[in-house]
Amino acid sequence: MTTIRREVLTLPAAELGPDNPLPPLKPLDEVHQVDERDREGLPRDMARQMGYAPLTGLLPERVRDGYDRRRAPRPVDAIVVENDRLRATVLPGLGGRIASLTHKPSGRELLYVNPVFQPACFALNGAWYSGGVEWNIGATGHTALSCSPVHAARVTAPDGGVMLRLWEWERLRDLPFQVDLWLPDGSDFLYVGVRIRNPHERPVPAYWWSNIAVPEERRVLAPAASAWHFGYHRRLRRVGVPAHEGVDLTRPLGSVHPADYFYDVPDGRRRWIAALDDTGAGLVQTSTDVLRGRKLFVWGSGPGGRRWQEWLTEPGTGGYCEIQAGLARTQLEHVKLDAGSEVSWLEAYGPLEVDPAAADGDDWTAALGAAEERLEAALPRARVEAAYAAWAPSADTEPGERLATGSGWGALEVTRGGFPLPGTPFGPETLGEEQRPWLELLRHGALPEEDPQAGPPHTTLVAPHWRDMLETAAATATAEYHLGLAQWHAGDRAQAVRSWERGLKLEPGHWAFLRCTAVADQEEDHPERAADRYAEAFDALCRTAGESGTPGRWETALAALGREAIEALLGVGRAAAARQVWERLPAAARQRGRFRLLEVELLLAEGRKEAARAVFEERFEVADLREGSETISLLWAACTDEPLPAPYDFRMRPPE
């Protein structure tokens, strides 16, 4: 019989640390943006969806950049779904990811299992980790829920057995979703039912990609003769499959540079993707047709890709690639989810064995035919459709025993909107301290006034309905601050600045208002004024921290604001003022890799090239280095003409 149980894994793990307390106001730093020149000539629906509601900012999320690279054995909660054929291990506290999928008769692990938990800056909001199967909802990129808890519970499966349900409220698009995992008795395939609902009275852009990490020593098969190639030079082009310009695109190590290959699966063809080893054995993923897209991501064989592979795990443990499945042809698109509607589908994950001579042969058509034949024998397409039809009514089944608890944001939205969401209860018992001020606004029409000495302002909400409530709330400093953030998120920058200026009249010299107006000056191309306001904001924060009686509580905010202030001051050539900010940063912050890199920039601005080079020679690590960032290589080149040392080589695109 299929069973579900809780376990605790012990992994070498880095701590996530505190989130950045400064609300993210600057444009989204997302590398997956297409050069406008490449949009001409695209399929009409693809071009339309690329232009539909791209995410431009991270509010109401916060940036998660407080982690480091000091790993120690730590407990990680897990839920195991198991029958006599498969064992799936799920991490409800880390986005609900499937960390492992083991085929018990053969003893084979079907996924790439990361032996450590090491966050890195790949998610939309920062912290992300590699390995397993992750559920990406929200917008182009890795979900903001990558390292966040989700709700989990037992549910009755379509066959009367047990099913694991995961659910949460995705805040960037304001959408609830669920993921149901179950193993029919005797099944070699894990079934996964997914549903995204739009309870609002307006259309909402939707996005989903299931990202499956597998060992990179594989051949990847998908039913397509062409693919859309997208690299870190941000150009999109159509290429042939399996080979292009002499490179075998079906083998992850055949590419030199990291790249995405979005397969152009013909309409009517069964949706599937497989990664097979040299014996013809491996993992296959298939789905109902709603999940139309299939993709291969490779790190490539170049030094930058290899360095990233080491960075994300333990050196010497082997690399991985990703085979993926999504709602659109590419991850560069978003689809419209109409008001009051939902989208759902079924996925299946399991082992596949294909004659190695066919799977590894030069005849691509024969390789695909052999794989499809074996897939049809192991899991007929009709059975997947029947499983979806059986699951769809079960999607509304109310959960039983709760196995994990996610956030309280869904409960807040259900309290506000009264949304009927059978199957995914967001109960009031999940409401917490973060939601408390917004409950006050909802119930009494006013936000509780915050004590400036108690800590940075609380988390904000920016959706239209919350903005409307803030506009009619009593005009306190707290309300003006959060109203300005909601207006900024909506694109009404002039009104946002007016709200923050009104707040400054109520709380003269408040560092949070000054920082917001400094960002506004930067975005409106007033860098000198922005630098002045940043310096003033940092001074004000230092005073607040000193007067609070608990200066340690402010270290995260001091580091975050100090970094922004130094960057703004250096941007207008004011190295002396930047040095003054540097000297007032918390000592622990100055030792972090991100700030050692900032120190290099500061020393170069002061004309101290040798001292800047000496910082590099101390071999620091930038734990939160952003995917695609070239800051390290550019600053190294400003220090010396010598080749970039391998530990600093994270370059992901071909040289110009």
XYZ file of C-alpha atoms in Angstrom:
656
model
C 0.000 0.000 0.000
C 1.053 3.599 -0.584
C 2.164 5.342 2.594
C 2.936 8.923 3.604
C 5.164 9.651 6.578
C 7.218 12.473 8.032
C 10.980 12.235 8.361
C 13.840 14.502 9.324
C 16.901 14.584 7.067
C 20.258 15.825 8.263
C 22.163 17.751 5.610
C 25.234 19.964 5.512
C 23.275 23.192 5.225
C 23.876 26.924 5.249
C 21.487 29.091 7.225
C 19.105 31.299 5.275
C 19.676 34.212 7.628
C 17.486 37.341 7.764
C 15.719 38.793 4.740
C 16.742 42.200 3.458
C 14.493 44.677 5.339
C 14.563 47.267 2.511
C 11.579 46.871 0.162
C 12.817 46.149 -3.385
C 12.003 49.255 -5.442
C 14.455 48.972 -8.312
C 13.604 47.208 -11.586
C 13.770 43.439 -11.458
C 17.274 42.087 -12.033
C 16.202 39.215 -14.275
C 18.550 37.842 -16.929
C 15.847 36.131 -19.003
C 14.861 39.085 -21.160
C 14.739 38.856 -24.932
C 16.459 41.345 -27.185
C 13.725 43.279 -29.009
C 15.340 42.441 -32.350
C 14.465 38.773 -31.847
C 10.721 39.243 -31.404
C 10.074 39.813 -35.079
C 9.122 36.657 -36.918
C 8.179 34.676 -33.825
C 4.956 32.620 -33.784
C 2.132 35.042 -33.088
C 0.990 33.517 -29.786
C 4.564 33.270 -28.572
C 5.319 36.929 -29.345
C 2.074 38.014 -27.685
C 2.773 36.048 -24.517
C 6.329 37.371 -24.319
C 4.911 40.881 -24.191
C 2.125 40.041 -21.759
C 2.569 41.445 -18.242
C 6.234 40.731 -17.576
C 7.136 41.105 -13.922
C 8.803 44.467 -13.321
C 9.400 44.383 -9.566
C 9.478 42.111 -6.537
C 6.990 43.798 -4.219
C 5.404 42.613 -1.981
C 8.232 40.067 -1.558
C 11.480 40.892 0.202
C 14.937 39.984 -1.085
C 16.424 36.936 0.617
C 20.155 37.644 0.800
C 21.045 36.892 4.409
C 22.534 33.432 3.786
C 26.197 32.528 3.747
C 28.359 29.559 2.733
C 29.107 28.150 6.172
C 27.524 24.708 6.110
C 26.938 22.554 9.177
C 24.738 19.485 9.805
C 21.196 20.771 10.241
C 17.768 19.054 10.369
C 15.491 19.397 7.334
C 11.837 18.324 7.554
C 10.766 15.868 4.868
C 7.619 13.989 3.832
C 8.025 10.592 2.148
C 5.435 9.232 -0.301
C 6.137 5.553 -0.987
C 4.736 2.389 -2.535
C 6.468 -0.895 -3.363
C 7.998 0.621 -6.535
C 8.887 4.278 -5.869
C 9.908 6.483 -2.961
C 9.510 10.263 -3.283
C 11.007 12.592 -0.655
C 9.444 16.064 -0.444
C 10.738 19.115 1.461
C 7.691 21.144 2.597
C 9.808 23.813 4.298
C 11.747 24.506 1.107
C 9.108 25.142 -1.528
C 7.651 21.617 -1.521
C 10.447 20.388 -3.759
C 10.821 16.674 -4.544
C 14.379 16.160 -3.312
C 14.663 12.492 -4.313
C 12.768 9.951 -6.411
C 14.068 6.405 -6.028
C 13.035 3.421 -8.151
C 13.128 0.645 -5.554
C 13.327 -2.509 -7.745
C 16.431 -1.238 -9.558
C 17.796 0.862 -6.707
C 18.237 3.786 -9.102
C 17.908 7.404 -8.056
C 16.009 9.076 -10.903
C 16.864 12.682 -10.005
C 19.979 14.676 -9.238
C 20.054 14.779 -5.430
C 22.033 17.658 -4.004
C 23.968 16.339 -0.979
C 23.934 19.814 0.627
C 21.569 22.737 1.108
C 23.407 25.768 -0.238
C 21.336 28.829 -1.164
C 22.496 30.936 -4.099
C 21.077 33.994 -5.845
C 18.945 32.435 -8.589
C 15.360 32.890 -7.389
C 13.447 36.020 -8.317
C 13.911 37.174 -4.729
C 17.371 35.716 -4.165
C 17.780 32.479 -2.212
C 17.440 29.272 -4.250
C 19.075 25.857 -4.200
C 19.707 23.191 -6.820
C 18.508 19.602 -7.159
C 15.283 17.606 -7.345
C 11.986 18.776 -8.851
C 10.947 22.361 -8.095
C 7.589 24.001 -8.745
C 8.096 27.385 -10.393
C 5.071 29.641 -10.226
C 4.922 33.426 -10.505
C 6.971 34.851 -13.336
C 9.963 34.171 -15.548
C 12.692 32.810 -13.310
C 12.849 30.654 -10.191
C 9.907 31.143 -7.855
C 10.062 33.435 -4.838
C 8.869 30.407 -2.828
C 12.086 28.464 -3.507
C 13.177 28.529 0.141
C 9.806 29.156 1.792
C 7.435 26.761 3.586
C 4.234 25.544 1.977
C 1.159 23.929 3.496
C 1.023 20.127 3.348
C -1.584 17.546 4.317
C -2.854 14.035 3.650
C -5.746 13.793 1.217
C -7.730 10.862 -0.142
C -6.314 9.911 -3.551
C -8.509 9.196 -6.598
C -8.050 5.449 -6.094
C -9.062 5.639 -2.427
C -5.495 5.550 -1.149
C -3.510 8.471 0.232
C -2.211 11.553 -1.527
C 0.087 14.367 -0.415
C -1.253 17.854 -1.067
C 0.966 20.928 -1.110
C -0.565 24.391 -1.411
C 0.305 28.050 -0.950
C -0.556 31.600 -2.007
C 1.912 32.985 -4.562
C 2.244 36.687 -3.762
C 3.879 38.148 -6.876
C 0.798 37.306 -8.950
C -1.654 36.885 -6.028
C -2.653 33.337 -6.994
C -3.349 30.206 -4.915
C -2.052 26.912 -6.248
C -1.841 23.271 -5.242
C 0.334 20.272 -6.079
C -1.069 16.766 -5.379
C 1.347 13.813 -5.362
C 0.283 10.174 -5.214
C 1.464 6.685 -6.121
C -1.190 4.210 -7.219
C -0.532 0.742 -5.824
C 2.089 -1.043 -7.895
C 2.785 2.034 -10.036
C 6.238 2.835 -11.367
C 5.105 6.431 -11.897
C 4.543 9.242 -9.455
C 1.434 11.198 -10.424
C 1.389 14.943 -9.820
C -1.803 16.950 -10.227
C -1.356 20.724 -10.376
C -3.983 23.460 -10.207
C -3.640 27.254 -10.306
C -6.743 29.318 -9.529
C -7.543 32.958 -10.172
C -10.144 33.990 -7.596
C -10.027 37.655 -8.608
C -12.405 39.686 -10.752
C -9.666 40.504 -13.249
C -7.386 38.459 -15.515
C -4.004 37.583 -14.022
C -0.817 36.500 -15.816
C 0.105 32.913 -14.957
C 3.401 31.079 -15.191
C 4.472 27.531 -14.384
C 7.523 25.402 -15.041
C 8.362 22.122 -13.332
C 12.167 22.035 -13.194
C 13.692 18.574 -12.921
C 17.384 18.239 -12.061
C 19.069 15.111 -13.434
C 22.753 14.111 -13.657
C 24.321 15.794 -16.675
C 25.961 12.633 -18.004
C 22.774 11.884 -19.892
C 21.252 12.123 -23.330
C 18.092 14.224 -23.294
C 15.269 13.234 -25.619
C 12.159 15.273 -26.403
C 9.764 14.919 -29.369
C 10.949 17.883 -31.454
C 13.085 18.584 -34.513
C 13.874 22.164 -33.500
C 14.242 24.293 -30.401
C 14.466 27.918 -29.361
C 17.955 28.633 -28.020
C 18.340 31.340 -25.377
C 21.705 32.167 -23.837
C 23.021 34.728 -21.406
C 23.694 37.129 -24.281
C 19.862 37.455 -24.253
C 19.370 36.488 -27.883
C 16.644 34.060 -28.972
C 17.082 31.967 -32.108
C 15.685 28.807 -33.605
C 18.096 25.883 -33.915
C 17.884 22.340 -35.178
C 17.693 19.306 -32.902
C 19.604 17.088 -32.214
C 22.604 19.022 -33.588
C 23.371 22.635 -34.437
C 26.611 23.931 -35.916
C 28.327 20.671 -35.112
C 27.255 20.601 -31.452
C 25.104 17.737 -30.142
C 22.442 19.642 -28.211
C 21.049 16.472 -26.670
C 24.129 16.022 -24.478
C 24.440 18.652 -21.726
C 28.228 18.656 -21.782
C 28.268 19.221 -25.545
C 27.545 22.929 -25.101
C 30.327 25.220 -23.923
C 28.240 27.959 -22.298
C 25.119 27.790 -20.119
C 21.981 27.920 -22.260
C 18.262 27.135 -22.492
C 16.799 24.989 -25.266
C 12.996 25.258 -25.522
C 11.787 22.353 -27.658
C 9.212 23.113 -30.330
C 6.962 20.100 -29.719
C 4.414 19.831 -32.566
C 0.728 20.174 -31.714
C -0.898 16.789 -31.200
C 2.366 15.076 -30.248
C 2.553 13.505 -26.812
C 4.253 15.792 -24.280
C 7.299 14.143 -22.686
C 11.001 14.569 -21.977
C 13.564 12.003 -20.839
C 17.169 11.896 -19.642
C 18.863 8.534 -20.224
C 22.322 7.222 -19.314
C 24.586 5.192 -21.590
C 22.634 2.013 -20.771
C 19.412 3.624 -22.018
C 17.975 3.951 -18.486
C 16.847 7.080 -16.703
C 13.908 9.362 -15.919
C 10.954 10.286 -18.097
C 8.421 13.027 -17.407
C 5.141 13.227 -19.306
C 1.899 15.137 -18.865
C -1.484 16.017 -20.230
C -1.273 18.473 -23.117
C -2.008 21.638 -21.127
C 1.602 21.533 -19.933
C 2.823 22.084 -23.474
C 6.421 23.310 -23.117
C 9.588 21.232 -22.731
C 13.074 22.544 -22.093
C 16.671 21.564 -21.458
C 18.963 23.808 -19.413
C 22.678 23.089 -19.543
C 25.601 24.542 -17.625
C 27.955 23.553 -20.421
C 31.585 22.527 -20.304
C 33.141 26.009 -20.010
C 34.885 27.294 -16.880
C 31.978 29.539 -15.779
C 29.425 26.737 -15.887
C 31.756 24.347 -14.089
C 32.385 26.934 -11.376
C 28.659 27.405 -10.839
C 28.234 23.626 -10.560
C 30.823 23.550 -7.764
C 29.253 26.609 -6.142
C 25.828 25.008 -5.797
C 26.969 21.768 -4.173
C 30.057 19.973 -2.891
C 32.987 19.875 -5.331
C 33.488 16.403 -6.753
C 29.868 15.276 -6.364
C 28.930 15.512 -10.055
C 27.050 18.058 -12.089
C 23.464 18.291 -13.247
C 21.270 19.663 -15.998
C 17.555 20.450 -15.920
C 14.768 18.987 -17.998
C 11.639 21.077 -17.628
C 7.947 21.310 -18.492
C 5.833 24.459 -18.638
C 2.578 26.145 -19.600
C 4.034 27.942 -22.630
C 6.615 27.195 -25.323
C 9.277 29.145 -23.438
C 9.931 30.538 -19.979
C 9.941 33.998 -21.508
C 6.128 33.956 -21.772
C 3.170 34.409 -19.433
C -0.352 33.170 -20.144
C -3.614 34.882 -19.301
C -5.726 33.317 -16.566
C -9.196 34.818 -16.839
C -11.136 36.123 -13.852
C -12.638 33.328 -11.766
C -10.973 30.612 -13.828
C -8.370 27.943 -13.205
C -5.863 25.845 -15.111
C -4.900 22.291 -14.178
C -3.012 19.313 -15.564
C -1.418 16.019 -14.588
C 2.274 15.107 -14.705
C 3.891 11.688 -14.298
C 7.475 10.903 -13.298
C 9.070 7.488 -13.516
C 11.803 5.220 -14.884
C 12.309 4.566 -18.575
C 14.487 1.938 -20.209
C 15.241 2.135 -23.935
C 17.499 -0.003 -26.098
C 20.806 1.876 -25.747
C 21.673 1.359 -29.411
C 18.527 3.243 -30.397
C 18.531 5.820 -27.593
C 22.176 6.712 -28.183
C 22.179 6.409 -31.965
C 22.684 9.066 -34.609
C 19.190 8.569 -36.047
C 17.156 11.112 -34.053
C 13.815 9.941 -35.401
C 14.624 6.359 -34.458
C 15.763 7.414 -30.975
C 12.525 9.294 -30.357
C 10.466 6.439 -31.752
C 12.153 3.893 -29.491
C 11.660 6.091 -26.447
C 8.016 6.811 -27.249
C 7.339 3.127 -27.798
C 8.794 2.225 -24.417
C 6.949 5.094 -22.733
C 3.655 4.012 -24.265
C 4.242 0.474 -23.018
C 5.159 1.622 -19.518
C 2.545 4.388 -19.209
C 0.052 4.720 -22.064
C -0.990 8.217 -22.998
C -4.622 7.227 -22.445
C -3.801 6.198 -18.879
C -2.394 9.648 -18.145
C -5.573 11.254 -19.487
C -7.688 8.855 -17.404
C -5.635 9.618 -14.297
C -6.195 13.336 -14.826
C -9.945 12.790 -15.249
C -10.006 10.756 -12.033
C -7.950 13.319 -10.131
C -9.809 16.474 -11.200
C -12.798 15.907 -8.846
C -10.357 14.987 -6.049
C -8.686 18.391 -6.341
C -11.527 19.799 -4.204
C -11.278 17.100 -1.517
C -10.664 18.703 1.847
C -7.297 17.852 3.405
C -7.024 15.555 6.392
C -4.035 15.389 8.729
C -1.855 18.482 8.408
C 1.800 17.667 7.854
C 3.331 21.136 7.441
C 2.286 24.776 7.662
C 3.063 27.482 5.124
C 2.551 31.236 5.383
C -0.425 33.230 6.628
C -0.723 35.368 3.482
C -3.332 33.111 1.908
C -5.448 33.282 5.066
C -5.258 37.080 4.954
C -6.420 37.183 1.333
C -9.252 34.723 1.984
C -10.316 36.765 5.007
C -10.398 39.872 2.850
C -11.956 38.415 -0.292
C -14.070 35.566 1.059
C -12.804 33.347 -1.751
C -14.277 29.834 -1.922
C -11.213 27.636 -2.450
C -12.293 24.052 -1.758
C -9.371 21.715 -1.284
C -6.895 24.402 -0.238
C -7.991 25.851 3.098
C -6.169 28.976 4.201
C -7.432 28.965 7.763
C -7.255 31.837 10.275
C -5.027 29.717 12.521
C -2.180 30.324 10.050
C -2.322 34.109 10.458
C 0.802 35.439 12.164
C 2.593 38.573 13.231
C 3.375 39.620 9.654
C -0.317 39.700 8.802
C -1.444 41.444 12.010
C -1.116 45.084 10.814
C -3.035 44.275 7.643
C -5.823 42.603 9.574
C -6.097 45.839 11.536
C -6.377 47.802 8.301
C -8.993 45.391 6.995
C -11.101 45.407 10.145
C -10.689 48.959 11.395
C -9.605 50.985 8.360
C -6.247 52.042 9.811
C -2.757 50.613 10.023
C -1.281 50.468 13.533
C 1.346 53.190 13.871
C 4.861 51.765 13.980
C 7.486 52.764 16.515
C 10.519 54.047 14.544
C 12.782 52.845 17.383
C 11.465 49.272 17.303
C 12.943 48.183 13.982
C 12.524 48.579 10.207
C 8.969 48.961 8.847
C 6.959 45.774 8.532
C 6.265 43.921 5.293
C 4.072 45.784 2.847
C 1.179 44.757 0.590
C 0.697 46.325 -2.818
C -2.219 44.629 -4.589
C -4.938 47.000 -5.871
C -7.397 46.177 -3.096
C -4.824 46.939 -0.391
C -3.796 50.128 -2.151
C -7.423 51.236 -2.191
C -7.681 50.660 1.564
C -4.460 52.574 2.210
C -5.725 55.533 0.191
C -8.753 55.864 2.472
C -6.931 55.089 5.742
C -5.952 57.750 8.256
C -2.920 59.612 6.868
C -0.358 58.529 9.458
C 3.347 58.204 8.737
C 3.007 54.417 8.612
C 0.107 54.576 6.163
C 1.908 57.092 3.924
C 4.984 54.863 3.798
C 3.077 51.757 2.733
C 0.787 53.714 0.404
C 3.854 55.067 -1.357
C 5.170 51.526 -1.849
C 1.839 50.379 -3.298
C 1.717 53.389 -5.636
C 5.303 52.785 -6.721
C 4.467 49.154 -7.489
C 1.491 50.293 -9.583
C 3.776 52.547 -11.650
C 2.467 55.800 -10.181
C 5.852 57.127 -9.126
C 4.863 60.764 -8.752
C 2.105 59.891 -6.273
C 4.466 57.551 -4.442
C 6.987 60.338 -3.919
C 4.213 62.654 -2.715
C 3.136 60.038 -0.161
C 6.702 59.635 1.111
C 7.167 63.406 1.287
C 3.976 63.693 3.343
C 5.374 60.962 5.566
C 8.593 62.928 6.039
C 6.567 65.881 7.294
C 5.012 63.604 9.906
C 8.308 61.863 10.734
C 11.054 64.378 9.827
C 14.335 62.744 8.891
C 12.976 59.174 8.974
C 15.573 57.007 7.223
C 13.049 54.716 5.475
C 11.306 57.634 3.724
C 14.657 59.155 2.757
C 15.804 55.863 1.271
C 12.607 55.535 -0.793
C 12.974 59.053 -2.190
C 16.644 58.339 -2.947
C 15.623 55.347 -5.065
C 13.024 57.532 -6.794
C 15.726 60.098 -7.612
C 17.886 57.372 -9.112
C 15.076 56.053 -11.256
C 14.240 59.588 -12.435
C 17.889 60.165 -13.381
C 18.872 62.524 -10.577
C 21.976 60.678 -9.314
C 23.512 63.573 -7.358
C 20.307 64.199 -5.426
C 19.923 60.468 -4.878
C 23.438 60.282 -3.420
C 22.661 63.167 -1.052
C 19.489 61.503 0.160
C 21.201 58.145 0.573
C 23.905 59.739 2.719
C 21.227 61.495 4.785
C 19.235 58.268 5.129
C 22.281 56.341 6.339
C 23.113 59.042 8.879
C 19.537 58.930 10.138
C 19.571 55.149 10.434
C 22.838 55.231 12.378
C 21.255 57.697 14.824
C 18.119 55.590 15.168
C 20.148 52.446 15.802
C 22.258 54.218 18.409
C 19.264 55.704 20.196
C 17.201 52.517 20.178
C 19.136 50.790 22.960
C 19.300 47.605 20.858
C 21.819 48.428 18.090
C 22.301 44.754 17.197
C 18.720 44.621 15.943
C 19.617 47.123 13.238
C 22.717 45.490 11.765
C 20.915 43.921 8.798
C 19.282 47.244 7.879
C 22.555 49.156 8.343
C 24.382 46.764 6.038
C 21.656 46.841 3.368
C 21.248 50.613 3.370
C 24.988 51.210 3.651
C 25.612 49.106 0.578
C 23.046 51.045 -1.456
C 24.443 54.363 -0.197
C 28.034 53.466 -1.098
C 27.013 52.362 -4.577
C 25.079 55.618 -5.102
C 27.966 57.753 -3.876
C 30.510 55.924 -6.008
C 28.182 56.335 -8.973
C 28.655 60.110 -8.815
C 32.366 60.002 -8.043
C 32.160 60.784 -4.314
C 34.646 58.246 -3.019
C 35.420 60.162 0.191
C 31.769 60.200 1.240
C 31.467 56.515 0.314
C 34.481 55.770 2.525
C 32.749 57.500 5.443
C 29.742 55.222 5.038
C 32.029 52.184 4.756
C 33.737 52.987 8.039
C 30.370 53.091 9.849
C 29.145 49.718 8.577
C 28.894 46.888 11.116
C 32.244 45.093 11.313
C 30.656 41.716 10.566
C 29.055 43.085 7.381
C 32.381 44.377 6.072
C 33.760 40.829 6.216
C 31.018 39.355 4.023
C 31.955 38.584 0.438
C 29.460 41.040 -1.029
C 31.092 43.844 0.934
C 34.635 42.705 0.134
C 33.659 43.127 -3.519
C 32.257 46.562 -2.697
C 35.542 47.341 -0.966
C 37.390 46.559 -4.200
C 35.150 49.029 -6.026
C 35.748 51.652 -3.339
C 39.532 51.200 -3.431
C 39.559 51.498 -7.213
C 37.536 54.707 -6.964
C 40.176 56.014 -4.564
C 42.911 55.179 -7.061
C 44.344 52.393 -4.891
C 44.618 49.654 -7.498
C 47.216 47.603 -5.638
C 45.118 47.580 -2.473
C 42.094 46.508 -4.534
C 44.109 43.658 -6.053
C 45.215 42.640 -2.544
C 41.567 42.173 -1.520
C 41.127 39.710 -4.388
C 44.218 37.825 -3.258
C 42.518 37.147 0.085
C 40.109 34.846 -1.795
C 36.694 36.040 -0.610
C 33.403 34.427 -1.657
C 30.292 36.419 -2.626
C 27.566 34.145 -1.263
C 24.747 36.096 -2.951
C 26.389 36.551 -6.358
C 23.537 37.005 -8.830
C 23.017 34.584 -11.694
C 24.580 36.162 -14.784
C 26.461 38.839 -12.834
C 29.798 39.893 -14.300
C 30.787 42.266 -11.489
C 33.662 40.112 -10.265
C 35.263 39.740 -13.694
C 34.858 43.446 -14.491
C 36.445 44.562 -11.225
C 39.265 42.054 -11.641
C 39.957 43.458 -15.102
C 40.107 46.950 -13.576
C 42.808 45.722 -11.174
C 45.041 43.732 -13.516
C 45.540 42.374 -17.015
C 46.134 38.870 -15.668
C 43.633 36.086 -16.436
C 40.692 35.810 -14.077
C 41.455 33.159 -11.418
C 39.231 30.092 -11.626
C 37.587 30.622 -8.182
C 36.238 33.980 -9.449
C 35.133 32.810 -12.891
C 31.320 32.752 -12.926
C 30.912 34.059 -16.471
C 27.865 32.557 -18.151
C 27.924 34.046 -21.642
C 30.273 33.872 -24.595
C 32.753 36.762 -24.895
C 31.589 39.616 -27.108
